Coordinates of C-alpha atoms in Angstrom, one line a residue:
M1 CA 65.7 208.1 88.7
S2 CA 63.5 205.4 90.2
F3 CA 60.5 206.7 88.3
A4 CA 62.5 206.8 85.0
Y5 CA 64.0 203.3 85.0
S6 CA 60.9 201.7 86.5
S7 CA 58.7 203.3 83.8
I8 CA 61.2 202.1 81.1
G9 CA 61.1 198.5 82.5
I10 CA 57.3 198.4 82.6
G11 CA 57.1 199.9 79.1
L12 CA 59.6 197.4 77.6
S13 CA 57.8 194.5 79.4
I14 CA 54.4 195.5 78.0
A15 CA 56.0 195.9 74.5
K16 CA 57.4 192.3 74.8
V17 CA 54.1 190.9 75.9
A18 CA 52.4 192.6 72.9
E19 CA 54.8 190.9 70.4
P20 CA 52.9 188.6 67.9
H21 CA 54.9 185.5 68.7
H22 CA 55.4 186.1 72.4
H23 CA 55.2 182.8 74.4
A24 CA 56.4 183.1 78.0
R25 CA 55.9 180.1 80.2
T26 CA 53.9 181.4 83.2
T27 CA 52.0 179.6 86.0
L28 CA 49.8 180.9 88.7
T29 CA 52.2 179.8 91.4
G30 CA 55.5 180.9 89.7
V31 CA 58.4 178.6 88.8
T32 CA 57.3 174.9 88.6
V33 CA 58.6 172.4 91.2
G34 CA 60.2 169.5 89.5
V35 CA 60.8 171.4 86.2
D36 CA 62.5 174.7 87.1
V37 CA 63.5 174.1 90.7
T38 CA 63.1 171.6 93.5
G39 CA 60.6 172.1 96.3
S40 CA 63.2 173.2 98.8
E41 CA 64.8 175.6 96.3
K42 CA 61.4 177.3 95.7
V43 CA 60.9 177.8 99.4
W44 CA 64.3 179.3 99.8
R45 CA 63.8 181.6 96.9
T46 CA 60.4 182.7 98.3
F47 CA 62.2 183.6 101.6
Q48 CA 64.8 185.6 99.7
A49 CA 62.1 187.4 97.8
L50 CA 60.7 188.6 101.1
G51 CA 64.1 190.1 101.9
N52 CA 64.1 191.9 98.5
I53 CA 60.6 193.3 99.3
A54 CA 61.7 194.4 102.8
F55 CA 64.7 196.3 101.3
A56 CA 62.2 198.6 99.6
Y57 CA 61.3 199.9 103.1
A58 CA 64.9 200.7 104.1
F59 CA 64.2 204.4 103.7
S60 CA 62.8 204.5 107.3
N61 CA 66.2 205.0 108.9
V62 CA 66.7 208.4 107.1
L63 CA 63.1 209.7 107.6
V64 CA 64.0 211.5 110.8
E65 CA 67.1 213.1 109.2
I66 CA 64.9 214.3 106.3
Q67 CA 62.3 215.6 108.7
D68 CA 64.9 217.7 110.4
T69 CA 65.5 219.6 107.2
L70 CA 61.9 220.7 106.9
K71 CA 60.5 224.1 108.0
S72 CA 58.4 224.1 111.1
S73 CA 55.3 225.5 109.4
P74 CA 53.3 223.4 108.7
P75 CA 54.5 220.9 111.4
E76 CA 57.3 218.6 110.2
N77 CA 55.6 215.4 111.4
K78 CA 52.4 216.1 109.4
V79 CA 54.4 216.9 106.2
M80 CA 56.5 213.8 106.6
K81 CA 53.5 211.6 107.2
K82 CA 51.9 212.8 104.0
A83 CA 55.1 212.5 102.1
S84 CA 55.7 209.0 103.4
T85 CA 52.1 207.9 102.5
I86 CA 52.5 209.2 98.9
G87 CA 56.1 207.8 98.6
V88 CA 55.2 204.3 99.8
A89 CA 52.0 204.1 97.7
T90 CA 53.9 205.2 94.6
T91 CA 56.8 202.9 95.2
T92 CA 54.5 200.0 95.9
L93 CA 52.5 200.7 92.7
F94 CA 55.6 200.8 90.5
Y95 CA 57.3 197.8 92.0
V96 CA 54.2 195.7 91.8
L97 CA 53.7 196.7 88.1
C98 CA 57.4 195.8 87.5
G99 CA 56.9 192.4 89.0
I100 CA 53.6 191.7 87.1
A101 CA 54.7 193.0 83.8
G102 CA 58.2 191.5 84.1
Y103 CA 56.7 188.0 84.8
A104 CA 54.2 188.4 82.0
A105 CA 57.1 189.2 79.6
F106 CA 59.6 186.5 80.7
G107 CA 57.6 184.0 82.6
N108 CA 59.4 181.4 84.7
D109 CA 62.7 182.4 83.0
A110 CA 62.5 186.0 84.3
P111 CA 66.0 187.4 85.3
G112 CA 66.6 188.7 88.8
N113 CA 66.8 192.2 87.3
F114 CA 65.3 192.6 83.9
L115 CA 67.2 195.8 83.0
T116 CA 70.7 194.5 84.0
G117 CA 70.2 190.8 83.7
F118 CA 70.0 190.8 79.9
G119 CA 66.3 190.4 79.8
F120 CA 66.0 193.1 77.1
Y121 CA 68.4 193.8 74.2
E122 CA 66.6 196.4 72.1
P123 CA 66.5 199.4 71.9
F124 CA 70.0 199.6 73.2
W125 CA 69.9 203.4 73.8
L126 CA 66.8 203.1 76.0
I127 CA 68.2 200.3 78.1
D128 CA 71.5 202.1 78.4
F129 CA 69.7 205.2 79.6
A130 CA 67.7 203.2 82.2
N131 CA 71.0 201.7 83.5
I132 CA 72.5 205.2 83.7
C133 CA 69.4 206.2 85.8
I134 CA 70.1 203.2 88.1
A135 CA 73.7 204.2 88.5
V136 CA 72.8 207.8 89.4
H137 CA 70.2 206.5 91.8
L138 CA 72.6 204.2 93.6
V139 CA 75.4 206.8 93.8
G140 CA 73.0 209.1 95.6
A141 CA 71.6 206.4 97.8
Y142 CA 75.2 205.2 98.7
Q143 CA 75.9 208.7 100.0
V144 CA 72.7 209.0 101.9
F145 CA 72.9 205.6 103.6
G146 CA 76.6 205.9 104.2
Q147 CA 76.4 209.2 106.1
P148 CA 75.2 207.7 109.5
L149 CA 78.2 205.2 109.4
F150 CA 80.6 207.9 108.4
A151 CA 79.4 210.2 111.2
F152 CA 79.5 207.3 113.8
V153 CA 83.1 206.4 113.0
E154 CA 84.3 210.0 112.9
K155 CA 82.6 210.8 116.2
W156 CA 84.0 207.6 117.8
A157 CA 87.5 208.4 116.6
S158 CA 87.3 212.0 117.9
N159 CA 86.2 210.8 121.3
K160 CA 88.9 208.2 121.4
W161 CA 91.8 210.4 120.3
P162 CA 90.7 214.0 121.1
E163 CA 94.3 215.3 121.1
N164 CA 95.1 214.0 117.6
G165 CA 95.0 216.9 115.2
Y166 CA 95.0 214.6 112.2
I167 CA 91.5 213.4 113.3
T168 CA 90.0 216.5 114.9
T169 CA 91.4 219.4 113.0
D170 CA 89.4 221.0 110.1
H171 CA 91.3 223.0 107.6
K172 CA 89.4 225.9 105.9
I173 CA 89.7 225.8 102.1
H174 CA 88.5 228.8 100.1
L175 CA 86.5 227.6 97.0
P176 CA 85.7 230.1 94.3
C177 CA 82.0 231.0 94.3
C178 CA 81.4 228.6 97.2
G179 CA 83.0 230.2 100.2
E180 CA 84.9 228.2 102.8
Y181 CA 84.9 224.4 103.0
P182 CA 86.0 222.5 106.1
F183 CA 88.6 219.9 105.0
N184 CA 89.7 217.1 107.3
W185 CA 92.4 214.6 106.4
F186 CA 91.0 211.7 108.5
R187 CA 87.6 212.2 106.9
L188 CA 89.1 212.1 103.4
V189 CA 91.3 209.0 104.0
W190 CA 88.7 207.0 106.0
R191 CA 85.8 207.6 103.6
T192 CA 88.0 206.9 100.5
L193 CA 89.2 203.6 102.0
Y194 CA 85.6 202.7 102.8
V195 CA 84.4 203.3 99.3
I196 CA 87.4 201.4 97.8
L197 CA 86.7 198.4 100.1
T198 CA 83.0 198.3 99.4
A199 CA 83.6 198.6 95.7
L200 CA 86.1 195.7 95.8
L201 CA 83.7 193.5 97.8
A202 CA 80.9 194.3 95.3
M203 CA 83.2 193.2 92.4
I204 CA 84.3 190.1 94.1
F205 CA 80.8 189.1 95.2
P206 CA 78.4 190.5 92.6
F207 CA 75.3 188.8 94.0
F208 CA 72.9 191.7 93.9
N209 CA 69.6 190.0 94.7
E210 CA 71.1 187.9 97.6
F211 CA 72.8 190.9 99.2
V212 CA 69.7 193.1 98.7
G213 CA 67.6 190.4 100.4
F214 CA 70.1 190.0 103.3
I215 CA 70.4 193.8 103.9
G216 CA 66.6 194.2 103.7
S217 CA 66.0 191.4 106.2
L218 CA 68.7 192.7 108.5
S219 CA 67.4 196.3 108.7
F220 CA 63.6 195.9 108.1
Y221 CA 62.5 194.6 111.6
P222 CA 64.6 196.8 114.0
L223 CA 64.5 200.1 112.0
T224 CA 61.1 199.9 110.3
V225 CA 59.0 198.0 112.7
Y226 CA 60.4 197.4 116.3
F227 CA 61.7 200.8 117.3
P228 CA 58.8 202.8 115.7
V229 CA 56.2 200.5 117.3
E230 CA 57.8 200.6 120.7
M231 CA 58.2 204.4 120.6
Y232 CA 54.6 204.8 119.6
I233 CA 53.4 202.6 122.5
A234 CA 55.6 204.6 124.9
R235 CA 54.6 208.0 123.6
A236 CA 50.9 207.3 123.3
K237 CA 51.0 205.5 126.7
I238 CA 49.0 202.6 125.4
P239 CA 47.9 200.3 128.2
K240 CA 49.5 196.9 128.4
Y241 CA 47.4 194.0 127.1
S242 CA 44.8 196.4 125.6
A243 CA 43.5 195.6 122.2
T244 CA 45.7 198.2 120.5
W245 CA 48.8 197.0 122.4
I246 CA 48.1 193.3 121.5
W247 CA 47.6 194.1 117.7
L248 CA 50.8 196.2 117.6
K249 CA 52.7 193.4 119.3
V250 CA 51.3 190.8 116.9
L251 CA 52.4 193.1 114.0
S252 CA 55.9 193.4 115.4
W253 CA 56.3 189.7 116.0
S254 CA 54.9 188.8 112.6
C255 CA 57.4 191.1 111.0
L256 CA 60.2 189.6 113.0
V257 CA 59.3 186.2 111.6
V258 CA 59.3 187.6 108.1
S259 CA 62.7 189.1 108.7
L260 CA 64.2 185.9 110.0
V261 CA 62.9 183.7 107.2
A262 CA 64.0 186.3 104.6
M263 CA 67.5 186.4 106.2
A264 CA 67.7 182.6 106.1
G265 CA 66.7 182.6 102.4
S266 CA 69.2 185.2 101.5
L267 CA 72.1 183.5 103.4
Q268 CA 71.2 180.2 101.7
G269 CA 71.3 182.0 98.3
L270 CA 74.6 183.6 99.1
Y271 CA 76.1 180.2 100.2
Y272 CA 75.2 178.5 96.9
S273 CA 76.2 181.5 94.8
V274 CA 79.6 181.6 96.5
K275 CA 80.1 177.9 96.0
T276 CA 79.9 178.1 92.2
F277 CA 81.4 181.6 91.7
K278 CA 84.9 182.5 90.6
P279 CA 85.9 186.1 91.5
F280 CA 86.6 188.4 88.6
K281 CA 85.5 185.7 86.0
I282 CA 82.8 186.2 83.5
Q283 CA 79.9 183.9 84.2
H284 CA 78.2 182.0 81.3

């Protein structure tokens, strides 16, 4: 899905740039201070953009779970390392191309999302198909990233009320051609309520870029940088204050600073968006 809608976005951007009368206002340093934004607004938007970039690396918290599904020959860690390298390189290539081609197409007036922000209008069928790909992608991602939270709450509830059959009892349901399926009432009710609540919040506060930046900044440092670095130092028994130890710590602290400024930028964007937003109203 990501490959499909990214390719469509890049292709439409290149087609727009190739139009005979295309004149997008672009500058080497992006939006112009004093014309498009104030100096402080540009700084805050830069910080928020760092959060959006950090969100692209949110896959790290499911790497171990994916690795657990692989066969042991060849070794899982070697397979996952190769897969991660290819995946990160491909993702980076496509996202950089989207950023460059999108800016070339729209210039300083580029929307936050050129496929859903009314950047393109023709051909309708291709844009609709790209947005269907986005929806399918997000439905799958929602399930993958929701599983750890679902499992945590259900395990906590089972430990808290071990005698409650409503929470702990699985009912076997026979499904044609699929065998038995363990059905649990608490799981059904809790997960359904969670989906309804998050859907309502998404409709009330439809600030995609700001929320993406905030979530990215919140999860990037602890899950993608701090814990992997500390585990590597402990497992490899790297001597304290050695050159490798110092550079790993510098990397970790630098990423912490990036996460903090990205979080600040995203929160500032959310604050100003909420101030001017009316829930369930069409914005013009």
